[in-house]
Coordinates of C-alpha atoms in Angstrom, one line a residue:
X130 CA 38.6 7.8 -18.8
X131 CA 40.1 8.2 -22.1
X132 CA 42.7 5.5 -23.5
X133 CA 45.9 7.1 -25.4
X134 CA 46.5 5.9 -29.1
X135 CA 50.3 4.3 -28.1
X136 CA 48.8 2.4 -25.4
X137 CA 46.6 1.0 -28.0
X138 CA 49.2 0.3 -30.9
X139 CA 51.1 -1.5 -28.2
X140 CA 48.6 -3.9 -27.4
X141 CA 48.4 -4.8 -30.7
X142 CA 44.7 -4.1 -30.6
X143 CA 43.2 -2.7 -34.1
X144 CA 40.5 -0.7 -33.2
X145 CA 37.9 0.1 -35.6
X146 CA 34.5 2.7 -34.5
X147 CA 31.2 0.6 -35.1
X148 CA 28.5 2.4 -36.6
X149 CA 25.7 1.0 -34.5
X150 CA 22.7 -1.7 -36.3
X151 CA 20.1 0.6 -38.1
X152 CA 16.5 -0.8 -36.9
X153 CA 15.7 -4.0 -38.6
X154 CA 11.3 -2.6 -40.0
X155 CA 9.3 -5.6 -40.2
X156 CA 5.9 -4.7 -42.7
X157 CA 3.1 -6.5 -41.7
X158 CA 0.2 -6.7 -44.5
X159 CA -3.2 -4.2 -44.0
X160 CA -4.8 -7.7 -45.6
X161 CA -3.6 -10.1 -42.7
X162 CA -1.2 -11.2 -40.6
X163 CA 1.8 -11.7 -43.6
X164 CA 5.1 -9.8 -42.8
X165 CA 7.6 -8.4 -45.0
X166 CA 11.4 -7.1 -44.6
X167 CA 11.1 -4.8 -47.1
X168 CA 8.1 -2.1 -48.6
X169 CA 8.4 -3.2 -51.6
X170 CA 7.9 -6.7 -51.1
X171 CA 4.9 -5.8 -48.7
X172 CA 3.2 -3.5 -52.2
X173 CA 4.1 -6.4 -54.6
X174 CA 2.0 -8.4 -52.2
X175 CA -0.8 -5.9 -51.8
X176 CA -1.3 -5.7 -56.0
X177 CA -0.1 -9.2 -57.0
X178 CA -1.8 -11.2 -54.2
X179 CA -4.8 -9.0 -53.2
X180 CA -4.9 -6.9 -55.9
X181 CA -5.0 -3.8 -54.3
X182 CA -2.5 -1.5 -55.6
X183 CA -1.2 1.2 -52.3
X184 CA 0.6 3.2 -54.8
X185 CA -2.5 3.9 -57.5
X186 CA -4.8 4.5 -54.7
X187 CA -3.0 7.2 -53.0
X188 CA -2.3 8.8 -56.9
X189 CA -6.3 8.1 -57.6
X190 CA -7.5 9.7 -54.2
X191 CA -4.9 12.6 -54.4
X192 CA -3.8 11.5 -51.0
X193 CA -1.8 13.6 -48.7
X194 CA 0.1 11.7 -45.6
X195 CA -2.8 12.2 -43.3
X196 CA -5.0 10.4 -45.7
X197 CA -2.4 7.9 -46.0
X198 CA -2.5 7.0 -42.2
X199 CA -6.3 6.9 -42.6
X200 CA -6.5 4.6 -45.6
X201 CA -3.6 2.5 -43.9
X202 CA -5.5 2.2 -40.7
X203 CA -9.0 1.8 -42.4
X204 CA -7.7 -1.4 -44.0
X205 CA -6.3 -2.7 -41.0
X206 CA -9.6 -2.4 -39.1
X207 CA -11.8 -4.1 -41.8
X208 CA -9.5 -6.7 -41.8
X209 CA -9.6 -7.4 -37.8
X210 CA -13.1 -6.6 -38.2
X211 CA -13.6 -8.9 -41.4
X212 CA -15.1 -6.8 -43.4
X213 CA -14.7 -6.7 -47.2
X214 CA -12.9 -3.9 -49.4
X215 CA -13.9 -2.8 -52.4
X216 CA -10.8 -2.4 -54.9
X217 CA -12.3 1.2 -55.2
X218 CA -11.7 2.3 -52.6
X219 CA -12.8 6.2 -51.8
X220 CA -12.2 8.6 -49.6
X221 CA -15.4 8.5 -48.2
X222 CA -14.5 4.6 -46.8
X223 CA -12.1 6.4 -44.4
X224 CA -13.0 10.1 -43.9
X225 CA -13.6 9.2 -40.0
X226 CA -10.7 11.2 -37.9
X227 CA -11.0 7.8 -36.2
X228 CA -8.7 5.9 -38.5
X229 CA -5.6 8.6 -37.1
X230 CA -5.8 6.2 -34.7
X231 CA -2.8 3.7 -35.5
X232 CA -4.1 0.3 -35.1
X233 CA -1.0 -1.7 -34.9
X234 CA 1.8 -0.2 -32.5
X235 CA 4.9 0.3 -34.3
X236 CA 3.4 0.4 -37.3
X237 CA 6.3 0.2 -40.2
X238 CA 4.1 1.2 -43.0
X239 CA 2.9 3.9 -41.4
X240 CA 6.5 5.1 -40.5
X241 CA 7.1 4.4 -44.2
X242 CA 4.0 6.4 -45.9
X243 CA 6.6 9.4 -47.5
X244 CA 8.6 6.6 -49.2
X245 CA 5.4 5.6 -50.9
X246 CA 4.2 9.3 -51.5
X247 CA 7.8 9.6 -53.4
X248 CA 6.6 6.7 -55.3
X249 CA 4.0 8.6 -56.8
X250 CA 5.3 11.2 -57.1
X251 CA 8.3 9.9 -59.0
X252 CA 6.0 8.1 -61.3
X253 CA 4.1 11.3 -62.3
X254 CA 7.3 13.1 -63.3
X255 CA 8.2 10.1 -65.4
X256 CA 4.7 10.4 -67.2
X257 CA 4.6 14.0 -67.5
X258 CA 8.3 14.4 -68.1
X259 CA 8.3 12.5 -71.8
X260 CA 5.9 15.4 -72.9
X261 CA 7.6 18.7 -70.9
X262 CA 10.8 20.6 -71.6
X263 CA 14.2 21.3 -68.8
X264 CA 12.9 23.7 -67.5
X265 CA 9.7 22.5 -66.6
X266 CA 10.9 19.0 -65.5
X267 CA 13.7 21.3 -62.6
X268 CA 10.5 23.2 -61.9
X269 CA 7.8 20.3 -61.3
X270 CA 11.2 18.3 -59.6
X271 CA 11.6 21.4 -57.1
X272 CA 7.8 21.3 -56.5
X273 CA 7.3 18.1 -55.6
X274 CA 11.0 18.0 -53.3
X275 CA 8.8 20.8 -51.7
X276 CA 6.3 18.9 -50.8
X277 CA 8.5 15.7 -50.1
X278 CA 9.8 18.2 -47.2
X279 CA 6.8 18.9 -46.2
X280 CA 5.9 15.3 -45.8
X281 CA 8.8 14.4 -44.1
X282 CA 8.1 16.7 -41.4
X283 CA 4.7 15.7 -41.3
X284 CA 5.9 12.1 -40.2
X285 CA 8.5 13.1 -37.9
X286 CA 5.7 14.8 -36.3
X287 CA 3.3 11.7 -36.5
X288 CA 5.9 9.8 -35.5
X289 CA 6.6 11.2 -32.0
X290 CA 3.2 11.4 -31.4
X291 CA 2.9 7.7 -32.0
X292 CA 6.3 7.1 -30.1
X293 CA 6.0 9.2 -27.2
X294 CA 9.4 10.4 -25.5
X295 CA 8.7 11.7 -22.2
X296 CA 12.0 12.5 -19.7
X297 CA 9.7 13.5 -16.4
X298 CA 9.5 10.9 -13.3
X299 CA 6.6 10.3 -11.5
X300 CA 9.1 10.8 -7.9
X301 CA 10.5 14.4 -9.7
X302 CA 7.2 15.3 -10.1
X303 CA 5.3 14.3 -6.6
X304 CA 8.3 15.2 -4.0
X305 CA 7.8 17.9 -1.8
X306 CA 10.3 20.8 -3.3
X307 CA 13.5 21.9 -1.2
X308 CA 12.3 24.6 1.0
X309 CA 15.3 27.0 -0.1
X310 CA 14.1 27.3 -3.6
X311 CA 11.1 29.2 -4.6
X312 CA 8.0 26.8 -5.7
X313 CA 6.9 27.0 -8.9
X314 CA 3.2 29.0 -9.4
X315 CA 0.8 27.2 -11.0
X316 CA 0.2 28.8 -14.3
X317 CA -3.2 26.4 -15.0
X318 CA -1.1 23.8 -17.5
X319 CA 1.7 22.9 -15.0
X320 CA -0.6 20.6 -13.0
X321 CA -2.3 18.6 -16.2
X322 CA 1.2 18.5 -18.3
X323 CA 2.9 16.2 -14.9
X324 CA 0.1 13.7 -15.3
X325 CA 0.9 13.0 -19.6
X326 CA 3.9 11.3 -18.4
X327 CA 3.2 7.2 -18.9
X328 CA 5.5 6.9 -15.2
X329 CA 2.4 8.5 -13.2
X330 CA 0.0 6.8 -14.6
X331 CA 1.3 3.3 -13.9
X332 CA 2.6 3.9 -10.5
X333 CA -1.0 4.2 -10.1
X334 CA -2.2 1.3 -11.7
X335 CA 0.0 -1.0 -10.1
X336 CA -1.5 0.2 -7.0
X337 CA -3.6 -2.1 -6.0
X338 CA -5.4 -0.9 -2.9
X339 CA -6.3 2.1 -5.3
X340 CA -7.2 0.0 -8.6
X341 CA -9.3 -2.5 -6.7
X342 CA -11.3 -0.1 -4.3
X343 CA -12.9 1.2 -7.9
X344 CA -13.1 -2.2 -9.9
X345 CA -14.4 -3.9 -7.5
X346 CA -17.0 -1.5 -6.1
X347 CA -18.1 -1.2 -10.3
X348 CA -18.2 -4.4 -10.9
X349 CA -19.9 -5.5 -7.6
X350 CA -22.8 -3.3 -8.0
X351 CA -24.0 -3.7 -11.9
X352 CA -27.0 -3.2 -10.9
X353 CA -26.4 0.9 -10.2
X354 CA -24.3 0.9 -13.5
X355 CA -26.4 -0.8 -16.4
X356 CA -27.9 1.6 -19.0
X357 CA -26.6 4.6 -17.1
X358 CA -24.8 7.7 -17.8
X359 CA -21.4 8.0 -16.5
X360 CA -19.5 11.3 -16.1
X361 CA -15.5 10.1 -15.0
X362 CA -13.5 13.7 -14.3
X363 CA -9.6 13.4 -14.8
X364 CA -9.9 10.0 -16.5
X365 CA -6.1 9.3 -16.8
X366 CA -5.5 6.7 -19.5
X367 CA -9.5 5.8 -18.9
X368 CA -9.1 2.5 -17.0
X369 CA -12.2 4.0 -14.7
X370 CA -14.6 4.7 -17.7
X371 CA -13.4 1.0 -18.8
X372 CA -14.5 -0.2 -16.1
X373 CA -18.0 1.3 -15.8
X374 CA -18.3 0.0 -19.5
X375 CA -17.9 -3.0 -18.7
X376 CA -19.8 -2.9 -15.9
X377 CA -23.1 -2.1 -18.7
X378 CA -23.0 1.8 -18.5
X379 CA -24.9 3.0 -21.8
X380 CA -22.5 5.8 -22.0
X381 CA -19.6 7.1 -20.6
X382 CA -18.1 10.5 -20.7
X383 CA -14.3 10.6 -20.7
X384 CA -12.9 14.0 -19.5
X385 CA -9.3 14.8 -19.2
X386 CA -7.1 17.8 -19.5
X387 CA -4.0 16.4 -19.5
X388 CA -2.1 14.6 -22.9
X389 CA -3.2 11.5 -21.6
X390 CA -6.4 12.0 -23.2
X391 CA -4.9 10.8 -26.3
X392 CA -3.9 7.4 -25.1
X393 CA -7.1 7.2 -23.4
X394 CA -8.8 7.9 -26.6
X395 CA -6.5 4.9 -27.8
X396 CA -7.6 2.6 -24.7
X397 CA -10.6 3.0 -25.1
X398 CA -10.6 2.4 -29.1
X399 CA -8.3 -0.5 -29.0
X400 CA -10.6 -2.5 -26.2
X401 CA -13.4 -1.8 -28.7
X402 CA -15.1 0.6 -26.5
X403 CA -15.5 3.7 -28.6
X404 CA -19.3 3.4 -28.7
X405 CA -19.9 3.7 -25.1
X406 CA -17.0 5.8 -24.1
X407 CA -16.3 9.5 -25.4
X408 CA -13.3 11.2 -24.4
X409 CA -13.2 14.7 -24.2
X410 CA -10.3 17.4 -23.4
X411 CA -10.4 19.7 -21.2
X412 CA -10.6 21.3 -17.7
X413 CA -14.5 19.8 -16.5
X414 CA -15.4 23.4 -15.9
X415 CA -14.9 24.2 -19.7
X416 CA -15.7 21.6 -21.6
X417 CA -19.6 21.0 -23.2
X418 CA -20.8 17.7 -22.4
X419 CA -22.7 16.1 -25.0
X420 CA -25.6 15.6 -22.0
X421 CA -27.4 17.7 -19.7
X422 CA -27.0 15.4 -16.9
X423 CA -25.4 12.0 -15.6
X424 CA -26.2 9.6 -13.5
X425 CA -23.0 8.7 -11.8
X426 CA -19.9 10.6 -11.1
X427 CA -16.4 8.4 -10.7
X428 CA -13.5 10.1 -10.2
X429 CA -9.7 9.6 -8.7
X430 CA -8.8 12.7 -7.3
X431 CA -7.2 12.2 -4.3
X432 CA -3.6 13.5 -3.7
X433 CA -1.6 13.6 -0.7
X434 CA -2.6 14.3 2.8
X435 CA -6.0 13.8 0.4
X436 CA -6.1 17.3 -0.4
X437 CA -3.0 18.1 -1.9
X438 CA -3.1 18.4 -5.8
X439 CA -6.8 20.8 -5.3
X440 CA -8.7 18.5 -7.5
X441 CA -11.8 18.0 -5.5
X442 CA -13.6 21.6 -6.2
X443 CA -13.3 20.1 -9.8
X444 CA -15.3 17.3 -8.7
X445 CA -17.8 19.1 -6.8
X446 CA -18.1 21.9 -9.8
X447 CA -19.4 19.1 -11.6
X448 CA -21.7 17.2 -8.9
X449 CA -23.1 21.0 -8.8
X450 CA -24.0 21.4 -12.3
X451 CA -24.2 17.8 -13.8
X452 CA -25.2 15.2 -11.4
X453 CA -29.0 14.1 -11.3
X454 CA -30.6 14.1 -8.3
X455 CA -30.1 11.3 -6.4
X456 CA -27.3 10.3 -8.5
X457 CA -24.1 8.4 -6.6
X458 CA -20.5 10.0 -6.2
X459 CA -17.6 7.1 -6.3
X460 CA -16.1 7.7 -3.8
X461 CA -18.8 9.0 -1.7
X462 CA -16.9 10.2 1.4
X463 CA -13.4 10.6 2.5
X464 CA -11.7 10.8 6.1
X465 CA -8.6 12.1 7.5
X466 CA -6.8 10.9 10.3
X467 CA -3.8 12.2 12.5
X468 CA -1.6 10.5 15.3
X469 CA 1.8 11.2 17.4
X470 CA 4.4 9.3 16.4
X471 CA 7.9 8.5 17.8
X472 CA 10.9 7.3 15.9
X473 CA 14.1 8.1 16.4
X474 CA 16.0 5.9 13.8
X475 CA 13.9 8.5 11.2
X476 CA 15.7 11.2 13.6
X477 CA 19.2 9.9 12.4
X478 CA 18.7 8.6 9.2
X479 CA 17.1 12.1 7.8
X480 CA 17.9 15.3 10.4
X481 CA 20.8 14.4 12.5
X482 CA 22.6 12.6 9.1
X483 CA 23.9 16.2 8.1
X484 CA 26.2 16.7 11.1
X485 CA 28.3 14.0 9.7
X486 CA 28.4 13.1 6.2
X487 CA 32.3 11.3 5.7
X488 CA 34.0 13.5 8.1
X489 CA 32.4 16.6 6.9
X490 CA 29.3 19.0 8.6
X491 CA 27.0 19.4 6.6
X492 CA 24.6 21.2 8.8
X493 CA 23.4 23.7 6.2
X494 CA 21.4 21.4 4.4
X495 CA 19.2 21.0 7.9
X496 CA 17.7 24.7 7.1
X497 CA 13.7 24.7 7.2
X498 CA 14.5 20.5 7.3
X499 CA 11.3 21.1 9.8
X500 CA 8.9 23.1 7.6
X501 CA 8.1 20.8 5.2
X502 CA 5.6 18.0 4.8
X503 CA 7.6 14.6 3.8
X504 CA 5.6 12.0 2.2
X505 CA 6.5 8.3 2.8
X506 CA 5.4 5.0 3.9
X507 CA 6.1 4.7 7.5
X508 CA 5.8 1.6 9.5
X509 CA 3.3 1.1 11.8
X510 CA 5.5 0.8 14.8
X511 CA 6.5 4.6 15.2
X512 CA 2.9 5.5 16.2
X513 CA 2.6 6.0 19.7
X514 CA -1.0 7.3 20.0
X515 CA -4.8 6.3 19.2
X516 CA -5.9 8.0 15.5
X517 CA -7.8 10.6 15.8
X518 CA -10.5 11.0 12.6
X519 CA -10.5 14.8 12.3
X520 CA -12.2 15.9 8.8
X521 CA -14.8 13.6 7.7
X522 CA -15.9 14.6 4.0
X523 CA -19.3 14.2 2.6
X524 CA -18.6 14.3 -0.9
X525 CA -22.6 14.8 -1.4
X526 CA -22.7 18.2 0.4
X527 CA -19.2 19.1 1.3
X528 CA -18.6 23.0 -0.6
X529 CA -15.5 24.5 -1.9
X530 CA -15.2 26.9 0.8
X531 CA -15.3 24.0 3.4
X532 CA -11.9 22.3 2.0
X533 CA -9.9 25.3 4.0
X534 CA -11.0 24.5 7.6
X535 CA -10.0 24.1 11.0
X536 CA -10.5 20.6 13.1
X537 CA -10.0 19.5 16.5
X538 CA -8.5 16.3 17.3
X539 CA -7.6 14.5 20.5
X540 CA -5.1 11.6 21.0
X541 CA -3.6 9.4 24.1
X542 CA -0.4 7.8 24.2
X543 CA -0.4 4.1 24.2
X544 CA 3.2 3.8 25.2
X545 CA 6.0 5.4 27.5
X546 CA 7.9 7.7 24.8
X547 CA 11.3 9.3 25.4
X548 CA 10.3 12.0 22.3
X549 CA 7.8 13.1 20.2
X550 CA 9.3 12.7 16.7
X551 CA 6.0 14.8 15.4
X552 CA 2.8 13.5 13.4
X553 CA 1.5 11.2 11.1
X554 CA -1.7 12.1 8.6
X555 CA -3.5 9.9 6.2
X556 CA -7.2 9.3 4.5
X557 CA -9.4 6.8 4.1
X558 CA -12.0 6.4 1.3
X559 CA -15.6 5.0 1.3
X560 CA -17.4 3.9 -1.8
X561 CA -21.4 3.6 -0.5
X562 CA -24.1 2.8 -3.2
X563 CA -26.3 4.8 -2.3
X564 CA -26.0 8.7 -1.5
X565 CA -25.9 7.6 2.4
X566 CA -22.3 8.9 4.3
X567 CA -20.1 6.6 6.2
X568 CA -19.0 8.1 9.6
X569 CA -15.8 6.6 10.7
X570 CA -15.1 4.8 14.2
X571 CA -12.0 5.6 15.6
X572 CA -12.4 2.1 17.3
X573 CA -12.7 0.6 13.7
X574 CA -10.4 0.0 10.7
X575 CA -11.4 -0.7 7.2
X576 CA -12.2 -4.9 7.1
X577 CA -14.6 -4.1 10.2
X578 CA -16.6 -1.1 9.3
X579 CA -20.1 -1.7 8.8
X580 CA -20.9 -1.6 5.3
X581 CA -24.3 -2.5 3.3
X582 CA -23.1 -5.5 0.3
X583 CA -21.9 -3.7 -2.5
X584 CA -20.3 -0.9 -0.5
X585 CA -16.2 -0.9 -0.7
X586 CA -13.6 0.9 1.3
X587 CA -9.4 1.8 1.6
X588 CA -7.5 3.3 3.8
X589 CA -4.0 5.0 3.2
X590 CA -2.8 4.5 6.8
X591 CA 0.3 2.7 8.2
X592 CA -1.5 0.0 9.6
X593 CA -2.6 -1.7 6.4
X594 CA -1.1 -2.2 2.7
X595 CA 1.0 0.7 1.4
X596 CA -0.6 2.9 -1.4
X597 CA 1.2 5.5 -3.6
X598 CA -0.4 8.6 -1.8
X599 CA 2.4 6.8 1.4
X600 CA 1.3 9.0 4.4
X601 CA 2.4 12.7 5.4
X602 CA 4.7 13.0 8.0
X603 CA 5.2 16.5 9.9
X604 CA 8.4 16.3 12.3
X605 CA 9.2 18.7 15.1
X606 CA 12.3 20.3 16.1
X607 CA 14.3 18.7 19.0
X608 CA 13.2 22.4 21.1
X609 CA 9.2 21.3 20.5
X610 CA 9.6 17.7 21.4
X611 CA 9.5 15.7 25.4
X612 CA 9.6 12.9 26.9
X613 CA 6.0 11.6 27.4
X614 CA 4.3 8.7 29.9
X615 CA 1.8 6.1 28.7
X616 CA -1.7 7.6 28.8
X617 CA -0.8 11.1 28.4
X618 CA -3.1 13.1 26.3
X619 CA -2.9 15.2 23.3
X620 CA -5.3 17.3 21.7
X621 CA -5.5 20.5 19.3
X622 CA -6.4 21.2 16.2
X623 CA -5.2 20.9 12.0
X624 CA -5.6 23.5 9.5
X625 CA -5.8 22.9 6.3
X626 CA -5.1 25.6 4.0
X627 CA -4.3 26.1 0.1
X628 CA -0.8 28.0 -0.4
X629 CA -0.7 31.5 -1.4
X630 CA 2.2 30.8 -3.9
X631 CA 0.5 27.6 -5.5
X632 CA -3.0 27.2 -5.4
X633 CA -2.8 22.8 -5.5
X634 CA -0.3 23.3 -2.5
X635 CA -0.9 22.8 0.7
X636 CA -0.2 24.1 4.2
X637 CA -0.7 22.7 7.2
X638 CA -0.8 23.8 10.7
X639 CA -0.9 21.8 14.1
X640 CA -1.6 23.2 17.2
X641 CA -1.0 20.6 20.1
X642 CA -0.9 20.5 24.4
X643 CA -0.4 17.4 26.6
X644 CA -2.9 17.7 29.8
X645 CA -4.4 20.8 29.0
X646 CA -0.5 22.7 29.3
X647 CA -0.3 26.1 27.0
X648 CA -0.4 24.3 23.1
X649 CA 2.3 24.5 20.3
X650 CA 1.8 25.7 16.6
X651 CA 4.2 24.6 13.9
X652 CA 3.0 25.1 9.9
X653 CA 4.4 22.5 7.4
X654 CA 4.5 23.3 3.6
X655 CA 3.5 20.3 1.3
X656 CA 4.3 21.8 -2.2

């Protein structure tokens, strides 16, 4: 709403436009902890205090601004590390890529590195200026604003690599698409540029059920981890490889094809890690490992409905060409489960909602409302039958081909229902230490399966703590849903299957009958 000039004159109100407070830099000294408001206060103190001149050091080395974040960042990590400095410095001190690492986040002096190459630069015209005509002072002074240019770009460039601005959220990117628009193909980079965004990558961290399943299974069992080889496969921002570290893994191979590999490479550095852990780039199936063979394979790649996202075959490419024999897979197994569910509030709040939004139909926005797979936490209440476990995966044999597959699965109804709302599929996960597969009980959950010491296990369901992968939920038209009594039974079959638009999609297909009537078949698209 915009405010006319009278109505502002006759208030008597003087208003004036504020230029908004330019960021207040803070220096902190690459000798210790002293801080500065200014650069050159933070140099006087560097030469008159330390005696270490910044300025003569970049002229004497002939540095450019990516041998100014080295020296910068090599100073700061012999002072954390206490180790001395020579005055002479060379280039040699710092010539490991490792010092591109920033050491302090936010680092002013970094930020400020052209200011200082000007500094130089400035002083050589001054010395060589005395001795050279006009015309050769305009030409050296057109040079070197050249290369200041140049410079400058450089740092914008550092600089947003340091301050990373990413606009994608982790619910934009893991939705289900509308039906009605066409899905986007995956073009090979799609997939691993969703998961550089910092929103992802905590929504998974904070998820505990997830975070603790792998800690503590690592940290419970040091025994299968110390002085081992360690292969993690889409490491994230490396918490995993951290882990196994920690846990006394000799050496840990870091491999990531997403951005994040940078911050990983970060993690790992900044938790003083960087001589057990490397972190490599890549797809798994492209990169050269600097081993023939590892010992352990850890890996995260569960999406929804488990198989959604079409990691695993990256997993089992490399438990095919890399594992030892007789190494361990973490996780070692994973099981799927479907049941019937009823819930009618779901019914109004998300389908019927569109016949009467203020007043106004607004049945369009029901078309293919049945076709897709919704994933959400759903409360335990709104199932109606037993689970039925109807994929059990044995991560240590399981093949590629075997993720597209056909499974039967029976059910009965532990309660009078007045309409089948539709169905209800989630996964468990089973960390064993040893190369043994857990077969689930239907009659079991999670705290009571039988499990050697050591051995660590999660489930995804509605019937314990939420996790981010929620549960997918497949609801049937009003024409493919009845009333049902209280021990009816269901049974059919699920196909999984990958989508011919989108190779990490999926599609899934339930065929169901109650007491052996003709069955039903609706597909659902999870995209």
């Amino acid at each position: 709403m915009s405010v006319s000039s009278n109505s502002s004159a006759s208030d008597g109100v003087d208003w004036q436009d504020v230029e908004p407070d330019e960021e207040q830099l803070t220096f902190t000294s690459p000798f210790g902890p002293e801080t500065f408001p200014t650069l050159r206060e933070l140099l006087d103190h560097c030469q008159n205090t330390k005696g270490f001149d910044l300025v003569a050091t970049f002229k004497r080395l002939g540095l450019d601004f990516h041998g100014g974040v080295k020296l910068v960042n090599f100073l700061r990590c012999s002072t954390r590390d206490s180790t001395p400095v020579r005055n002479e410095v060379t280039a040699e001190d710092f010539a490991d890529d490792k010092y591109l690492i920033p050491v302090l986040e936010n680092d002013a002096l970094l930020f400020s590195l052209d200011e200082i190459l000007e500094q130089e630069n400035e002083s050589a015209v001054t010395s060589e200026g005395a001795a050279s005509g006009p015309s050769e002072l305009a030409a050296q002074n057109k040079e070197l604003q050249a290369q200041l240019e140049a410079l400058k770009e450089q740092f914008a460039n550092y600089r947003l690599a340091v301050e990373e601005t990413l606009d994608r959220r982790w619910g934009d990117e893991k939705e289900p698409a509308p039906s009605n628009i066409a899905p986007k193909k995956d073009n090979g980079d799609y997939y691993f540029e969703s998961y550089a965004a910092n929103e992802i990558h905590e929504t998974m961290l904070k998820d505990q059920v997830r975070t603790d399943a792998y800690r503590d299974f690592i940290y419970e069992n040091k025994n299968l981890f110390a002085g081992k080889t360690v292969l993690d496969i889409g490491c994230g921002t490396g918490i995993l490889s951290m882990f196994c570290a920690k846990a006394g893994a000799s050496h840990v191979i870091a491999v990531d094809k997403s951005d994040i590999i940078a911050k990983a490479t970060e993690n790992v550095f900044n938790n003083g890690l960087s001589d057990k852990i490397t972190c490599l780039r890549g797809a798994i199936e492209d990169v050269k490992l600097p081993v023939d063979k590892v010992d352990i394979i850890v890996s995260e790649w569960m999406g929804y409905c488990l198989l959604y996202e079409a990691m695993l075959p990256s997993v089992l490419y490399a438990r095919d060409h890399y594992l030892k024999e007789g190494g361990l897979l973490i996780p070692s197994s994973a099981t799927l489960w479907i049941a019937p569910i009823e819930d009618p509030e779901f019914v109004a709040d998300s389908i019927d909602y569109w016949r009467d939004v203020y007043g106004f139909d607004m049945k369009a926005m029901q078309e293919n409302i049945y076709d897709e797979v919704r994933v959400q936490v759903m409360p335990s209440k709104i199932v109606c039958g037993t689970a039925s476990p109807f994929r059990c995966l044995d991560l240590y044999r399981v093949t590629t081909d075997e993720l597209v597959f056909t499974a039967e699965w029976t059910s009965q109804l532990t309660r009078q229902i007045d309409s089948l709302t539709g169905f209800l599929i989630w996964f468990d996960n089973f960390f064993a230490g040893s190369t043994s597969t857990y077969m689930p009980n239907p009659e079991e959950t999670p705290e009571t399966w039988k499990k050697q010491p050591g051995d660590i296990a999660f489930t995804t369901g509605p019937f314990e703590k939420e996790t981010h992968w929620r549960q997918g939920v497949m609801i049937l038209p009003p024409s493919e849903s009845s009333a049902l009594e209280s021990g009816a039974k269901l049974s059919g079959t699920v196909t999984f299957a990958t989508a011919e638009s989108n190779k990490r999609a999926l599609e899934i297909e339930i065929a169901w009958s109650t007491n052996e009537k003709t069955p039903i078949t609706r597909k659902w698209d999870l995209k």
